[in-house]
Coordinates of C-alpha atoms in Angstrom, one line a residue:
X1 CA 12.9 -10.0 31.3
X2 CA 12.2 -7.9 28.4
X3 CA 15.0 -6.3 26.5
X4 CA 16.1 -2.7 27.6
X5 CA 15.4 -0.1 24.6
X6 CA 17.3 1.0 22.1
X7 CA 19.3 4.2 23.8
X8 CA 18.0 2.9 27.3
X9 CA 15.4 4.8 27.9
X10 CA 11.8 4.1 26.0
X11 CA 10.8 7.4 25.1
X12 CA 7.1 7.0 25.5
X13 CA 6.0 10.7 25.3
X14 CA 2.2 10.2 26.2
X15 CA 3.4 9.1 29.5
X16 CA 6.2 11.6 29.8
X17 CA 3.6 14.5 28.5
X18 CA -0.1 13.3 30.8
X19 CA 0.8 15.9 33.3
X20 CA 0.4 18.4 30.3
X21 CA -2.3 17.3 28.6
X22 CA -5.1 19.5 29.6
X23 CA -2.9 22.4 28.5
X24 CA -1.3 20.9 25.4
X25 CA -4.8 20.2 24.5
X26 CA -5.8 24.0 24.7
X27 CA -2.5 25.5 23.1
X28 CA -3.1 23.2 19.9
X29 CA -6.3 24.8 19.1
X30 CA -5.1 28.2 19.1
X31 CA -1.6 27.2 16.9
X32 CA -1.3 27.3 13.4
X33 CA -1.5 23.6 12.3
X34 CA -0.9 20.8 9.1
X35 CA -2.5 17.5 8.3
X36 CA -0.4 14.9 8.4
X37 CA 0.0 12.5 5.6
X38 CA -0.5 8.8 5.9
X39 CA 3.0 7.7 6.6
X40 CA 3.8 10.8 8.3
X41 CA 0.8 9.7 10.7
X42 CA 2.5 5.8 10.8
X43 CA 5.9 7.3 12.0
X44 CA 4.0 10.2 14.4
X45 CA 2.6 7.4 16.4
X46 CA 5.7 5.3 16.5
X47 CA 7.6 8.4 17.8
X48 CA 5.3 9.2 20.4
X49 CA 4.3 5.9 22.3
X50 CA 8.3 5.1 22.3
X51 CA 8.7 2.3 19.2
X52 CA 11.0 4.6 17.8
X53 CA 13.4 5.3 20.5
X54 CA 15.5 6.9 21.4
X55 CA 13.9 9.8 18.8
X56 CA 11.4 12.5 20.3
X57 CA 11.0 14.3 17.1
X58 CA 11.1 14.4 13.2
X59 CA 14.8 14.5 12.7
X60 CA 16.7 17.9 12.4
X61 CA 18.9 18.6 9.5
X62 CA 21.8 17.7 11.5
X63 CA 20.1 13.9 12.6
X64 CA 18.9 13.6 9.0
X65 CA 22.4 14.1 7.8
X66 CA 24.0 12.0 10.0
X67 CA 21.7 9.1 9.6
X68 CA 21.9 9.1 6.0
X69 CA 25.6 9.3 5.9
X70 CA 26.7 7.0 9.1
X71 CA 23.8 5.2 9.5
X72 CA 23.5 6.8 13.2
X73 CA 22.3 10.0 14.9
X74 CA 24.8 12.6 15.7
X75 CA 25.5 10.9 19.5
X76 CA 26.5 8.2 18.0
X77 CA 23.4 5.9 18.3
X78 CA 22.4 3.5 15.8
X79 CA 19.7 4.3 13.9
X80 CA 19.4 3.6 9.5
X81 CA 16.6 5.5 8.4
X82 CA 15.7 8.9 8.0
X83 CA 12.3 9.5 9.9
X84 CA 11.0 13.8 8.7
X85 CA 8.0 16.1 8.6
X86 CA 8.0 17.4 5.0
X87 CA 6.2 20.1 4.4
X88 CA 5.4 22.5 1.3
X89 CA 7.3 25.7 1.7
X90 CA 4.3 27.7 0.7
X91 CA 2.1 26.0 3.4
X92 CA 4.5 26.8 5.6
X93 CA 5.2 30.5 4.3
X94 CA 1.1 30.8 4.7
X95 CA 1.4 29.7 8.4
X96 CA 4.3 31.9 9.1
X97 CA 6.2 29.3 11.0
X98 CA 9.5 29.5 11.0
X99 CA 12.5 28.1 13.7
X100 CA 11.1 28.2 16.9
X101 CA 7.4 28.0 15.9
X102 CA 4.9 25.6 17.4
X103 CA 3.2 23.9 15.4
X104 CA 0.3 21.3 15.7
X105 CA 0.2 18.1 14.0
X106 CA -3.5 16.8 13.2
X107 CA -5.0 13.5 12.1
X108 CA -5.9 13.5 8.2
X109 CA -8.9 10.9 9.2
X110 CA -11.0 13.1 12.1
X111 CA -8.8 15.9 12.2
X112 CA -7.7 15.8 16.1
X113 CA -4.7 17.2 17.3
X114 CA -2.0 14.8 18.1
X115 CA 0.9 16.2 19.0
X116 CA 2.6 19.5 18.8
X117 CA 6.3 20.5 17.1
X118 CA 8.6 22.5 18.1
X119 CA 10.4 23.7 15.2
X120 CA 14.3 23.6 15.3
X121 CA 14.9 23.9 11.6
X122 CA 13.6 23.9 8.3
X123 CA 15.9 22.7 5.5
X124 CA 15.4 20.8 2.0
X125 CA 17.6 17.7 0.8
X126 CA 19.1 16.1 -1.9
X127 CA 16.8 13.6 -3.4
X128 CA 19.2 11.4 -5.7
X129 CA 21.8 11.2 -2.7
X130 CA 19.1 10.0 0.0
X131 CA 18.1 7.5 -2.8
X132 CA 21.6 6.7 -3.7
X133 CA 22.5 6.1 0.2
X134 CA 19.7 5.1 1.9
X135 CA 18.0 2.7 -0.7
X136 CA 21.2 2.0 -2.7
X137 CA 19.6 3.1 -5.9
X138 CA 18.0 6.1 -7.5
X139 CA 15.6 4.1 -9.2
X140 CA 11.6 4.6 -9.2
X141 CA 11.2 1.0 -9.3
X142 CA 12.1 1.1 -5.8
X143 CA 8.7 2.4 -4.0
X144 CA 10.6 4.4 -0.9
X145 CA 12.3 6.5 -3.9
X146 CA 9.3 6.5 -5.7
X147 CA 7.6 8.1 -2.9
X148 CA 10.6 10.2 -2.7
X149 CA 10.2 11.7 -6.0
X150 CA 6.8 11.9 -5.9
X151 CA 4.9 12.5 -2.7
X152 CA 7.8 14.0 -0.3
X153 CA 7.5 17.6 0.1
X154 CA 9.9 20.4 -0.7
X155 CA 11.0 21.7 2.9
X156 CA 11.7 19.2 5.8
X157 CA 10.8 20.3 9.6
X158 CA 12.9 19.4 12.3
X159 CA 11.7 19.7 16.0
X160 CA 11.0 17.5 19.1
X161 CA 7.7 17.0 19.9
X162 CA 4.8 17.1 22.5
X163 CA 2.5 14.3 22.9
X164 CA -1.6 16.0 22.8
X165 CA -3.3 12.8 21.4
X166 CA -3.1 9.3 20.4
X167 CA -4.2 8.4 17.0
X168 CA -8.2 7.0 17.4
X169 CA -8.2 3.4 15.8
X170 CA -11.3 1.4 15.4
X171 CA -9.7 -1.9 13.9
X172 CA -8.4 -4.9 15.8
X173 CA -8.1 -2.5 18.7
X174 CA -7.4 -5.4 21.3
X175 CA -4.5 -6.5 19.6
X176 CA -3.1 -2.8 19.0
X177 CA -0.6 -2.2 21.4
X178 CA 2.6 0.2 22.3
X179 CA 5.8 -0.7 23.2
X180 CA 5.0 0.0 27.0
X181 CA 1.7 -2.3 26.6
X182 CA 3.8 -5.4 24.5
X183 CA 6.4 -5.6 27.8
X184 CA 3.5 -5.7 30.4
X185 CA 2.2 -8.3 28.0
X186 CA 5.6 -9.8 28.3
X187 CA 5.9 -9.2 32.1
X188 CA 2.5 -11.0 32.7
X189 CA 2.9 -13.9 30.8
X190 CA 6.5 -14.4 32.7
X191 CA 8.1 -14.4 28.6
X192 CA 11.9 -13.8 29.6
X193 CA 13.2 -14.5 25.9
X194 CA 11.3 -13.6 23.0
X195 CA 11.6 -13.8 19.4
X196 CA 9.8 -11.6 16.8
X197 CA 8.3 -12.2 13.8
X198 CA 7.6 -9.1 11.3
X199 CA 5.6 -10.2 8.2
X200 CA 3.7 -7.8 5.8
X201 CA 2.0 -10.9 3.9
X202 CA -0.4 -13.1 4.8
X203 CA 1.0 -16.3 6.9
X204 CA 1.1 -19.8 5.6
X205 CA 2.3 -23.2 6.9
X206 CA 6.4 -22.1 5.9
X207 CA 5.8 -18.9 8.3
X208 CA 4.6 -21.2 11.2
X209 CA 7.1 -23.7 10.5
X210 CA 10.0 -21.2 10.4
X211 CA 9.0 -19.5 13.6
X212 CA 8.6 -22.3 15.7
X213 CA 12.1 -23.3 15.0
X214 CA 13.2 -20.2 15.6
X215 CA 11.7 -20.9 19.2
X216 CA 12.9 -24.1 19.7
X217 CA 16.4 -22.8 18.4
X218 CA 16.3 -19.8 21.3
X219 CA 14.4 -21.4 23.7
X220 CA 12.2 -18.9 23.4
X221 CA 8.4 -17.5 22.7
X222 CA 7.2 -15.9 19.9
X223 CA 6.0 -12.3 19.1
X224 CA 4.1 -12.2 15.6
X225 CA 4.1 -8.7 15.0
X226 CA 2.7 -7.6 11.1
X227 CA 2.8 -4.6 10.1
X228 CA -0.3 -2.7 9.2
X229 CA 0.9 0.9 8.5
X230 CA 2.1 1.5 4.8
X231 CA 3.2 -1.3 3.3
X232 CA 4.8 -2.1 -0.5
X233 CA 2.1 -0.9 -3.3
X234 CA -0.1 -4.2 -4.5
X235 CA 0.4 -5.7 -0.9
X236 CA -3.0 -7.4 0.3
X237 CA -4.9 -5.0 2.7
X238 CA -4.1 -5.5 6.3
X239 CA -7.8 -6.4 6.9
X240 CA -8.0 -9.6 5.3
X241 CA -3.9 -9.7 6.3
X242 CA -5.0 -9.7 10.1
X243 CA -7.8 -11.9 9.6
X244 CA -5.4 -14.4 8.5
X245 CA -3.0 -14.2 11.2
X246 CA -6.0 -14.5 13.6
X247 CA -7.0 -17.9 11.9
X248 CA -3.0 -19.3 12.4
X249 CA -2.6 -18.2 15.7
X250 CA -4.7 -21.3 17.1
X251 CA -1.8 -23.6 15.0
X252 CA 0.6 -22.8 17.6
X253 CA 0.9 -24.4 21.0
X254 CA -0.9 -22.9 23.7
X255 CA 1.1 -20.1 25.2
X256 CA 4.0 -19.9 22.7
X257 CA 3.3 -17.0 20.5
X258 CA 1.1 -14.0 20.6
X259 CA -0.2 -11.6 17.7
X260 CA 0.3 -7.6 18.0
X261 CA 0.0 -5.3 15.4
X262 CA 2.6 -2.6 14.3
X263 CA 1.1 0.8 12.1
X264 CA 4.4 1.2 10.7
X265 CA 5.3 2.5 7.7
X266 CA 7.7 0.5 5.5
X267 CA 10.0 2.1 3.4
X268 CA 10.9 -1.3 1.7
X269 CA 14.8 -0.5 2.2
X270 CA 16.2 -3.9 2.3
X271 CA 19.2 -3.9 4.5
X272 CA 19.0 -0.8 6.3
X273 CA 15.2 -1.5 6.9
X274 CA 16.2 -4.6 8.5
X275 CA 18.7 -2.8 10.9
X276 CA 15.6 -0.7 11.8
X277 CA 13.0 -3.4 12.2
X278 CA 15.9 -5.0 14.8
X279 CA 15.7 -1.7 16.6
X280 CA 11.9 -1.4 16.7
X281 CA 11.6 -4.7 18.2
X282 CA 14.4 -3.8 20.9
X283 CA 12.1 -1.0 21.9
X284 CA 8.8 -3.3 22.0
X285 CA 10.9 -5.8 24.0
X286 CA 11.9 -8.5 22.1
X287 CA 15.7 -10.4 22.6
X288 CA 15.6 -12.1 19.5
X289 CA 14.8 -11.2 16.1
X290 CA 14.3 -13.3 12.8
X291 CA 15.7 -11.6 9.4
X292 CA 14.5 -14.0 6.6
X293 CA 15.8 -14.1 3.1
X294 CA 15.6 -10.9 1.2
X295 CA 14.1 -8.8 4.7
X296 CA 12.2 -5.9 3.3
X297 CA 12.9 -5.9 -0.3
X298 CA 11.1 -4.6 -3.1
X299 CA 11.7 -6.8 -5.2
X300 CA 13.1 -6.3 -9.3
X301 CA 14.8 -2.9 -10.3
X302 CA 14.0 -1.3 -13.6
X303 CA 16.3 -3.2 -15.4
X304 CA 14.6 -6.2 -13.7
X305 CA 17.3 -7.4 -11.4
X306 CA 16.5 -7.8 -7.6
X307 CA 17.5 -4.4 -5.9
X308 CA 19.4 -6.2 -2.8
X309 CA 20.7 -9.8 -2.6
X310 CA 19.0 -12.5 -0.7
X311 CA 21.0 -12.3 2.6
X312 CA 22.5 -8.8 2.1
X313 CA 20.2 -7.8 5.1
X314 CA 20.7 -10.3 6.9
X315 CA 24.7 -9.4 6.4
X316 CA 24.0 -6.1 7.8
X317 CA 22.2 -6.6 10.9
X318 CA 24.9 -9.3 12.0
X319 CA 27.3 -6.3 11.1
X320 CA 25.9 -4.4 14.0
X321 CA 24.5 -7.4 16.4
X322 CA 26.8 -5.7 19.0
X323 CA 25.6 -2.6 19.0
X324 CA 21.8 -3.5 18.7
X325 CA 21.9 -5.9 21.5
X326 CA 19.3 -8.0 20.3
X327 CA 20.0 -11.5 18.9
X328 CA 19.4 -12.1 15.3
X329 CA 18.0 -15.4 13.9
X330 CA 19.1 -15.4 10.4
X331 CA 16.9 -18.1 8.5
X332 CA 17.0 -19.4 5.0
X333 CA 14.3 -20.2 2.7
X334 CA 11.8 -22.8 3.9
X335 CA 10.7 -25.7 1.2
X336 CA 8.3 -28.7 1.7
X337 CA 9.4 -32.3 1.3
X338 CA 6.5 -34.1 0.4
X339 CA 8.3 -37.6 1.0
X340 CA 8.4 -36.8 4.6
X341 CA 5.5 -34.5 4.8
X342 CA 7.8 -31.5 6.8
X343 CA 9.3 -28.2 5.9
X344 CA 13.2 -27.7 6.1
X345 CA 15.2 -24.8 5.3
X346 CA 16.4 -25.1 1.5
X347 CA 20.2 -25.2 2.3
X348 CA 19.9 -28.3 4.6
X349 CA 17.8 -30.4 2.2
X350 CA 20.3 -33.2 0.6
X351 CA 21.0 -32.8 -3.1
X352 CA 17.8 -35.6 -5.3
X353 CA 15.4 -35.1 -2.9
X354 CA 11.9 -33.8 -4.1
X355 CA 10.7 -30.5 -3.1
X356 CA 7.7 -28.2 -3.8
X357 CA 6.9 -24.7 -3.4
X358 CA 4.1 -22.4 -4.6
X359 CA 5.5 -18.7 -4.9
X360 CA 3.9 -15.9 -4.2
X361 CA 2.9 -14.9 -8.3
X362 CA 2.1 -18.6 -8.3
X363 CA -0.7 -18.2 -5.4
X364 CA -2.2 -14.9 -6.9
X365 CA -2.6 -16.6 -10.0
X366 CA -4.5 -19.4 -8.2
X367 CA -6.5 -17.1 -6.4
X368 CA -7.4 -15.3 -9.2
X369 CA -8.5 -18.4 -11.5
X370 CA -9.7 -20.6 -8.4
X371 CA -7.5 -23.6 -8.9
X372 CA -6.4 -25.6 -5.6
X373 CA -4.2 -24.5 -3.2
X374 CA -2.7 -28.0 -1.5
X375 CA -3.1 -28.1 2.4
X376 CA 0.4 -28.6 2.5
X377 CA 1.0 -25.2 1.5
X378 CA -1.5 -22.6 3.7
X379 CA -4.0 -23.9 5.9
X380 CA -8.1 -24.5 5.0
X381 CA -9.0 -21.7 7.2
X382 CA -6.4 -19.1 5.3
X383 CA -7.0 -20.1 2.2
X384 CA -11.0 -19.7 2.7
X385 CA -10.1 -16.1 4.1
X386 CA -7.6 -15.6 0.8
X387 CA -10.8 -16.4 -1.5
X388 CA -13.2 -14.3 0.3
X389 CA -10.6 -11.5 -0.3
X390 CA -9.9 -12.3 -3.6
X391 CA -12.3 -14.0 -5.7
X392 CA -11.7 -16.0 -9.1
X393 CA -12.4 -13.7 -12.0
X394 CA -16.1 -14.8 -12.6
X395 CA -16.8 -12.9 -9.5
X396 CA -15.2 -10.1 -9.7
X397 CA -16.2 -7.0 -11.0
X398 CA -15.5 -5.3 -14.4
X399 CA -15.4 -1.6 -16.1
X400 CA -15.8 -1.9 -20.0
X401 CA -14.9 2.3 -21.1
X402 CA -15.9 3.2 -24.4
X403 CA -14.8 6.6 -25.7
X404 CA -15.3 8.5 -29.0
X405 CA -17.1 11.6 -30.4
X406 CA -20.1 12.5 -29.7
X407 CA -22.5 10.6 -32.3
X408 CA -19.8 7.9 -32.8
X409 CA -22.5 4.9 -32.1
X410 CA -20.6 4.5 -28.4
X411 CA -24.1 4.7 -26.7
X412 CA -25.5 2.2 -29.0
X413 CA -22.6 -0.2 -27.9
X414 CA -23.3 0.6 -24.5
X415 CA -26.9 -0.8 -25.0
X416 CA -26.5 -3.4 -26.4
X417 CA -23.5 -4.8 -24.6
X418 CA -25.8 -3.9 -21.6
X419 CA -28.4 -6.6 -22.7
X420 CA -25.8 -9.2 -23.6
X421 CA -24.2 -9.0 -20.1
X422 CA -27.9 -9.0 -18.4
X423 CA -28.5 -12.1 -20.7
X424 CA -25.3 -13.6 -19.5
X425 CA -26.1 -13.3 -15.8
X426 CA -24.1 -13.3 -12.4
X427 CA -23.3 -10.0 -11.6
X428 CA -25.3 -6.4 -12.0
X429 CA -24.8 -4.2 -15.1
X430 CA -24.5 -0.6 -15.2
X431 CA -25.0 1.9 -17.5
X432 CA -23.3 5.2 -17.1
X433 CA -23.8 7.2 -20.5
X434 CA -22.1 10.4 -20.7
X435 CA -25.1 12.5 -20.5
X436 CA -26.7 11.2 -17.8
X437 CA -23.5 11.7 -16.1
X438 CA -23.8 15.4 -17.4
X439 CA -26.9 15.8 -15.7
X440 CA -27.1 13.4 -12.9
X441 CA -23.2 14.3 -11.7
X442 CA -21.8 17.1 -13.1
X443 CA -24.6 19.2 -14.1
X444 CA -22.9 22.4 -12.7
X445 CA -19.7 21.7 -14.7
X446 CA -18.9 23.6 -18.4
X447 CA -16.7 21.9 -21.2
X448 CA -12.9 23.4 -20.5
X449 CA -10.5 20.6 -20.0
X450 CA -10.5 21.3 -16.4
X451 CA -13.9 20.6 -16.3
X452 CA -14.2 17.8 -19.0
X453 CA -11.3 15.9 -16.6
X454 CA -13.2 16.5 -13.6
X455 CA -16.4 15.2 -15.1
X456 CA -14.3 11.5 -16.3
X457 CA -13.0 11.6 -13.0
X458 CA -16.2 11.6 -11.1
X459 CA -17.5 8.7 -13.9
X460 CA -14.0 6.7 -12.9
X461 CA -15.4 6.8 -9.2
X462 CA -18.4 5.4 -9.8
X463 CA -17.0 3.0 -12.0
X464 CA -14.2 2.0 -9.8
X465 CA -16.7 1.5 -7.1
X466 CA -19.3 -0.7 -9.0
X467 CA -16.5 -2.4 -10.4
X468 CA -15.6 -3.0 -6.4
X469 CA -18.7 -4.1 -5.6
X470 CA -18.6 -7.0 -8.4
X471 CA -20.8 -5.6 -11.0
X472 CA -20.5 -5.2 -14.1
X473 CA -20.0 -1.3 -15.4
X474 CA -20.5 0.3 -18.8
X475 CA -19.3 3.9 -19.7
X476 CA -19.9 5.7 -22.6
X477 CA -18.6 9.2 -22.3
X478 CA -16.6 11.1 -25.1
X479 CA -13.3 11.5 -22.8
X480 CA -11.4 12.9 -25.1
X481 CA -8.3 13.7 -23.0
X482 CA -6.1 11.0 -23.0
X483 CA -4.3 11.3 -19.0
X484 CA -8.0 11.6 -18.3
X485 CA -8.4 8.5 -19.2
X486 CA -5.5 6.5 -18.0
X487 CA -6.1 8.0 -14.3
X488 CA -9.7 6.2 -14.6
X489 CA -7.7 3.2 -15.8
X490 CA -5.5 3.2 -12.8
X491 CA -8.6 3.8 -10.5
X492 CA -10.6 1.2 -11.7
X493 CA -8.1 -1.3 -12.5
X494 CA -7.1 -1.7 -8.3
X495 CA -10.8 -2.9 -8.0
X496 CA -11.1 -5.2 -11.1
X497 CA -11.1 -5.3 -14.7
X498 CA -10.9 -2.3 -16.7
X499 CA -11.5 -2.6 -21.0
X500 CA -10.9 0.3 -23.2
X501 CA -13.0 0.3 -26.5
X502 CA -12.1 3.4 -29.2
X503 CA -15.2 3.9 -31.1
X504 CA -13.2 5.2 -34.2
X505 CA -15.9 6.2 -35.9
X506 CA -15.2 8.7 -38.7
X507 CA -16.1 12.7 -37.8
X508 CA -17.7 12.9 -40.9
X509 CA -20.2 9.7 -40.3
X510 CA -20.5 11.2 -36.8
X511 CA -21.8 14.8 -38.2
X512 CA -24.2 12.6 -40.3
X513 CA -25.3 10.5 -37.7
X514 CA -26.0 13.3 -35.2
X515 CA -29.7 14.8 -35.7
X516 CA -29.9 16.9 -33.1
X517 CA -27.6 19.3 -35.6
X518 CA -24.9 19.8 -32.3
X519 CA -21.9 19.8 -34.8
X520 CA -23.9 22.1 -37.1
X521 CA -24.2 24.2 -34.4
X522 CA -20.3 24.1 -33.5
X523 CA -19.2 24.4 -37.5
X524 CA -21.2 27.6 -37.2
X525 CA -19.8 29.0 -34.1
X526 CA -22.7 28.9 -31.4
X527 CA -21.0 26.2 -29.5
X528 CA -17.6 26.8 -28.3
X529 CA -15.1 24.3 -27.7
X530 CA -16.9 21.2 -29.4
X531 CA -14.4 17.9 -29.6
X532 CA -13.7 17.1 -33.0
X533 CA -14.4 20.8 -33.8
X534 CA -12.4 23.2 -32.4
X535 CA -11.3 21.2 -29.5
X536 CA -9.3 17.7 -30.1
X537 CA -10.0 14.3 -29.1
X538 CA -6.9 12.2 -28.3
X539 CA -7.4 8.9 -30.0
X540 CA -6.0 6.4 -27.1
X541 CA -2.6 4.8 -27.8
X542 CA -3.4 1.0 -26.5
X543 CA -6.8 0.3 -26.4
X544 CA -8.3 -2.9 -25.8
X545 CA -10.3 -2.7 -28.8
X546 CA -10.9 -0.4 -31.9
X547 CA -14.4 -0.2 -33.2
X548 CA -15.9 1.6 -36.5
X549 CA -19.6 1.2 -36.7
X550 CA -19.3 1.9 -40.3
X551 CA -17.2 -1.2 -40.7
X552 CA -18.5 -3.6 -38.3
X553 CA -22.0 -4.3 -36.9
X554 CA -22.8 -3.1 -33.0
X555 CA -23.8 -6.8 -32.9
X556 CA -20.1 -7.9 -34.0
X557 CA -18.5 -4.9 -31.8
X558 CA -20.7 -6.6 -28.6
X559 CA -19.5 -10.2 -29.5
X560 CA -15.6 -8.8 -29.5
X561 CA -16.1 -7.3 -26.1
X562 CA -17.8 -10.4 -25.1
X563 CA -14.8 -12.3 -26.1
X564 CA -12.1 -10.1 -24.5
X565 CA -14.2 -10.9 -21.2
X566 CA -14.5 -14.4 -21.7
X567 CA -10.8 -14.3 -22.4
X568 CA -10.2 -12.9 -19.2
X569 CA -12.3 -15.2 -16.8
X570 CA -14.6 -13.0 -16.2
X571 CA -17.4 -14.4 -17.6
X572 CA -18.3 -17.7 -19.0
X573 CA -17.7 -21.3 -17.1
X574 CA -14.3 -22.9 -17.3

């Protein structure tokens, strides 16, 4: 028999509001609306399908205050993470809504109406207080605090929801299940004791061993329920992870385990989040929940120390175990014993026994460099999927971004580098010259700072897409402003390598090299806002290479760029 929901009743608003669906759908089209953020979309789905039972809406001010300060809803029910709908006050004023108003909430992906909220109150919060009380520190190295500081809007909207439509998913539909569907699955399979396993990372042999140990200890079946909503920035994408989970499921004895995805927006809130995860798994019907080492931990703070102790999450879940009414299965980290070819909890290993382990950092290094990953650590099927998603450097794309004044020689360097990379072979090479981009992509733009930034952003977008596809991209705009260049670097670096080359040819040489006479027209006042004359050029602070064609030949500059690429493994045979 599945566990009872938190609060006693599964608050599935889709089932509750099904008789009103047609009327709600029509009303939703007449109401003012807002488009949800990605995090709000995840929260909304789990409110509507009962995953966040007993919640039936976004937190009111009284609920928010009670949760932040007391880990409880106003009626005393245990709840540890605030769930709120944040909207800009200017947007609310423009929509003309206030307490008592009804507002349609739309899907950011397809603009479909998902729910209607009846607004109970509008309120503001103390962000520092939430950071300290909920996440333990007002430190932007914590992902949730960074989100709170930079992404959370200024006004919170509390109120109950009515379900209109479920969010439409197109990926892994067969294993995206609501709490009611998971409970029905347990009933169909005659599962009465179920241990749930939460993960946001790929699973390897140690994870399989951990979950099987938990099943043996509790005489239970296993629900693998990975998060496919928002996780920690920099995590492996959920498409890759789900392929890994699907590959590892046959490694369990037949009938022992099931895989079901959870559209949760994690906060990486450590102890409080572990309690929240236990509540959610209880709502899905699990009777047991695995809490491992540093559960939902975000890593190190700005001083280099961990935000939470390694077993602090276990301690808080155990503190509330009677109220949670779900049995916690605490686990130490497992380590591999090569002499006996087995995994054991690290606290059970006798002194002097040889152990082996591969950290997440070391795994990422091996994936990037193509170094071997031993079978004692992971299954060949899993490694193959991870290598497809994380090819070694010599198969990854990169961008070389040359910036400098007009007629500084950056275009000549770019063309020579294109030849050198084509000669090297192994990937396609694309050249994005400033004038070409102006003609083909930005012909409607002028030369104000805003328009220059838009032009550079477009170059960055194209460069990132080329890099993501494994190509070599050479971009050579003037790009006079440091912030715009940093934004390009941030975008491209998510897809592959990025190298900033400052072509620092002196202005007087640039003027001399300008055969078109553009500088002369700018000096005469015929052209306004020309970089280097009456508009600034902000020199890069930390470029990967500084080049000056008056001191170094173009062939030598190209060679130095090639050496950078070889150093990092993008070219050359290692």
